[in-house]
mmCIF file of C-alpha atoms in Angstrom:
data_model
loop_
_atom_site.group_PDB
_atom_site.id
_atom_site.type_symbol
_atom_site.label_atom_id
_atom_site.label_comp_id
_atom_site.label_asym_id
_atom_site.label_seq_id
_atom_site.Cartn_x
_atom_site.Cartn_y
_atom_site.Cartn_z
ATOM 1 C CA UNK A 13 58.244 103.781 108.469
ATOM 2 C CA UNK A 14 61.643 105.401 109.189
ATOM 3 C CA UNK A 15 61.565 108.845 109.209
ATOM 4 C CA UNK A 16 65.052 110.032 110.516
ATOM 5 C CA UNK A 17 68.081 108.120 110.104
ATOM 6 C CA UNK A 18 71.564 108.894 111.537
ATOM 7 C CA UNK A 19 74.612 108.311 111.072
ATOM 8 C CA UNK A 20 78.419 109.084 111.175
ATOM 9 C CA UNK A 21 79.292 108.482 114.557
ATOM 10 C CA UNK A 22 82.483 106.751 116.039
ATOM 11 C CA UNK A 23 85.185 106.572 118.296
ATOM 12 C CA UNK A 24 87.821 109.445 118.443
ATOM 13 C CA UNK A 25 90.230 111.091 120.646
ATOM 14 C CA UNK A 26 89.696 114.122 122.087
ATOM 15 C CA UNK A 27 90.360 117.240 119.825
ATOM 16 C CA UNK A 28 89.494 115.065 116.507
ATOM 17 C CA UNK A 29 86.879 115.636 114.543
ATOM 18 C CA UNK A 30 83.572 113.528 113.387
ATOM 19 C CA UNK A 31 80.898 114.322 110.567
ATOM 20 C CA UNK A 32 77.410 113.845 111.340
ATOM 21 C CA UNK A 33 74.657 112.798 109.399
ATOM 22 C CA UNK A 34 70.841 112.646 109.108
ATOM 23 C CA UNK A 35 68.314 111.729 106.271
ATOM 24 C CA UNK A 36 64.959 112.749 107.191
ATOM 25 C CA UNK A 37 61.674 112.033 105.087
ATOM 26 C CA UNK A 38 60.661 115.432 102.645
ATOM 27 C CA UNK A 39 57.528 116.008 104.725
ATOM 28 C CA UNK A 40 59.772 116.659 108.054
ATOM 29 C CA UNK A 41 62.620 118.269 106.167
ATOM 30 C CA UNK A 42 60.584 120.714 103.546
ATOM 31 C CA UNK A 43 58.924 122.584 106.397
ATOM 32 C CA UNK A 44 60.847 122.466 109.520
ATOM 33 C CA UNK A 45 63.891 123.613 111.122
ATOM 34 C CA UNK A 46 65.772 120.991 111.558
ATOM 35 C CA UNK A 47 68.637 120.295 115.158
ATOM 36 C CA UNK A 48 70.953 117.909 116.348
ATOM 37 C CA UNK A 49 70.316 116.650 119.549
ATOM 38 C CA UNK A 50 72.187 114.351 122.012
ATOM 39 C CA UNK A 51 72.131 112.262 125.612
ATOM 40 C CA UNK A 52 74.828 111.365 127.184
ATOM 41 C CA UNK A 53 74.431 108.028 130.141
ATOM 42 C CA UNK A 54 72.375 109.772 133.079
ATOM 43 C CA UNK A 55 71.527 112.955 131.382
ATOM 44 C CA UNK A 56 68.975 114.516 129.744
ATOM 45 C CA UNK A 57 68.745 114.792 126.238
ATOM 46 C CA UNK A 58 69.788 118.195 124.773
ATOM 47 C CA UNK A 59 69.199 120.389 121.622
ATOM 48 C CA UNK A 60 72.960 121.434 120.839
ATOM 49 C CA UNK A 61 72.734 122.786 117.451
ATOM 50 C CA UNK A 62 69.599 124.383 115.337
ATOM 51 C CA UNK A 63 69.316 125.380 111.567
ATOM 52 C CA UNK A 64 66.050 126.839 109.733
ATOM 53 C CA UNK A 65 65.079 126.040 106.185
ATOM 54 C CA UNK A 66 66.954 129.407 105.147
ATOM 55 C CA UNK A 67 70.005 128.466 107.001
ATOM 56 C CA UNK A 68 70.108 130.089 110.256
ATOM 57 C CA UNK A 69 71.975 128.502 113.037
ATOM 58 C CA UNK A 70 72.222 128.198 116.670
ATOM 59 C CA UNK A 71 74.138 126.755 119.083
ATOM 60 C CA UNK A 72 74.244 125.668 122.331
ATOM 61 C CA UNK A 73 77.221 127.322 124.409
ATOM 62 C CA UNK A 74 78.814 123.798 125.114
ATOM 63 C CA UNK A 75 79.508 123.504 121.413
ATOM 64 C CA UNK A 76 79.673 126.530 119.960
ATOM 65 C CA UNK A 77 82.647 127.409 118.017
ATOM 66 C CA UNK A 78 83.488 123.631 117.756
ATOM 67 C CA UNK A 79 80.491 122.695 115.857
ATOM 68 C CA UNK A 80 78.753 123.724 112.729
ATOM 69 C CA UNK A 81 75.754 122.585 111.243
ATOM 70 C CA UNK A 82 74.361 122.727 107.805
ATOM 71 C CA UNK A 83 71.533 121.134 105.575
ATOM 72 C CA UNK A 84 70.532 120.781 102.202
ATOM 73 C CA UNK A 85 67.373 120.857 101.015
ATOM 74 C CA UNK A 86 67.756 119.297 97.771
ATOM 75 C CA UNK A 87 68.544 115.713 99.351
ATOM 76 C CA UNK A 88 66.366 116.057 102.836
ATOM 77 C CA UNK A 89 69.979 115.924 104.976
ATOM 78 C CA UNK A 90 71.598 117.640 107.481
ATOM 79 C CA UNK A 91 74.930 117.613 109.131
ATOM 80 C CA UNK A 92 76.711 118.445 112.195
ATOM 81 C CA UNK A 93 80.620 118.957 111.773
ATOM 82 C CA UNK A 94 82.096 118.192 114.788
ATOM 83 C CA UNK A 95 85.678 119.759 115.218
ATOM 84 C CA UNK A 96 87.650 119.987 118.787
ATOM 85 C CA UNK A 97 85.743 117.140 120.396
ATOM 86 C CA UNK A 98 86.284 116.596 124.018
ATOM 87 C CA UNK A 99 85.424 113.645 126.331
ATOM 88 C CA UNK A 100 81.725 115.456 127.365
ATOM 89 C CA UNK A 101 80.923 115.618 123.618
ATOM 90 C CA UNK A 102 80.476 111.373 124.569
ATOM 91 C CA UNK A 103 76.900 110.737 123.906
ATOM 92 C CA UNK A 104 74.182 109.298 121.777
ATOM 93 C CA UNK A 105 73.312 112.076 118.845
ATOM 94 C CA UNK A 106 70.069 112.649 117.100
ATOM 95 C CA UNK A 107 68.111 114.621 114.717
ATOM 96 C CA UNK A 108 64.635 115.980 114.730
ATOM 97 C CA UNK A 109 62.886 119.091 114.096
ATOM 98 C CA UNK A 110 63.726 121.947 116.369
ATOM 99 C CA UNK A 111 63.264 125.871 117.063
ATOM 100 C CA UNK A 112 66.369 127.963 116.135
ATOM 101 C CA UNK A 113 65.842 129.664 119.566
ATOM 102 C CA UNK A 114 66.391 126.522 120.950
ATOM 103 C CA UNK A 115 64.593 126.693 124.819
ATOM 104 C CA UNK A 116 61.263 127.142 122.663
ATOM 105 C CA UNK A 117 59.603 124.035 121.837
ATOM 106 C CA UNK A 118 59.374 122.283 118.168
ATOM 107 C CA UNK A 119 56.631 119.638 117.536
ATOM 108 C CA UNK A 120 58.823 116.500 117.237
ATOM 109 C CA UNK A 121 57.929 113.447 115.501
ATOM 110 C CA UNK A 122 59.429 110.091 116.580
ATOM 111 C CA UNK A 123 63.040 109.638 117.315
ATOM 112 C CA UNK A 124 65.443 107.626 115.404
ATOM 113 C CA UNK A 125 68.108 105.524 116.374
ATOM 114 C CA UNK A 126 70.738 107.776 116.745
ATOM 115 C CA UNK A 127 74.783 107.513 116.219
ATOM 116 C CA UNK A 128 76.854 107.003 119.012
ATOM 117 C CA UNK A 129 80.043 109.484 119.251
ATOM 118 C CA UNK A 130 83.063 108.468 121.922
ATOM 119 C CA UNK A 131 85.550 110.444 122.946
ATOM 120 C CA UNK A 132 88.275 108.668 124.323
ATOM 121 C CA UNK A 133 92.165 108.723 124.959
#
């Protein structure tokens, strides 16, 4: 069965703005932290953005200050608000559970599709 579904993504030109979302199933979402994660063609995938089930946050320094995220725990979502985009920002995102410190490691269950975000002039 599905357990984390994304969506949201799109094309945009650099400095807009795109809304990310993820449903994950209650068992994931009701005791983990929760991140947004994304790959970009030949890179490795990479935890950008980190939020605990009390709502504290982390970010990666590549998007911080351009991107907030945010959850709620009532409907098993959460959401990355992606303002100031630029063309690195291009890249396949996804959610999973993370660690709000995010070099430590969080036990991740199986990946979703993912949305595909592209920044482009």
């Amino acid at each position: 069965q599905v357990q984390l579904v994304e969506s949201g993504g799109g094309l945009v030109q650099p400095g807009g703005s795109l809304r990310l979302s993820c449903a994950a199933s209650g068992t994931i979402f009701s005791t983990n932290t929760m991140g947004w994660y994304r790959q970009a063609p030949g890179k490795q995938r990479e935890l950008v953005a980190a939020i605990t089930r009390g709502g504290t946050t982390n970010y990666a320094d590549s998007v911080k200050g351009r991107f907030t995220i945010s959850r709620d725990n009532a409907k098993n979502t959460v959401a990355l608000q992606m303002n100031s985009l630029k063309l690195e920002d291009t890249a396949v995102y996804y959610c999973n559970v993370a660690n709000v410190i995010l070099k430590y490691p969080a036990p991740i269950v199986s990946w979703g599709q993912g949305t595909q975000v592209i920044v482009s002039s």
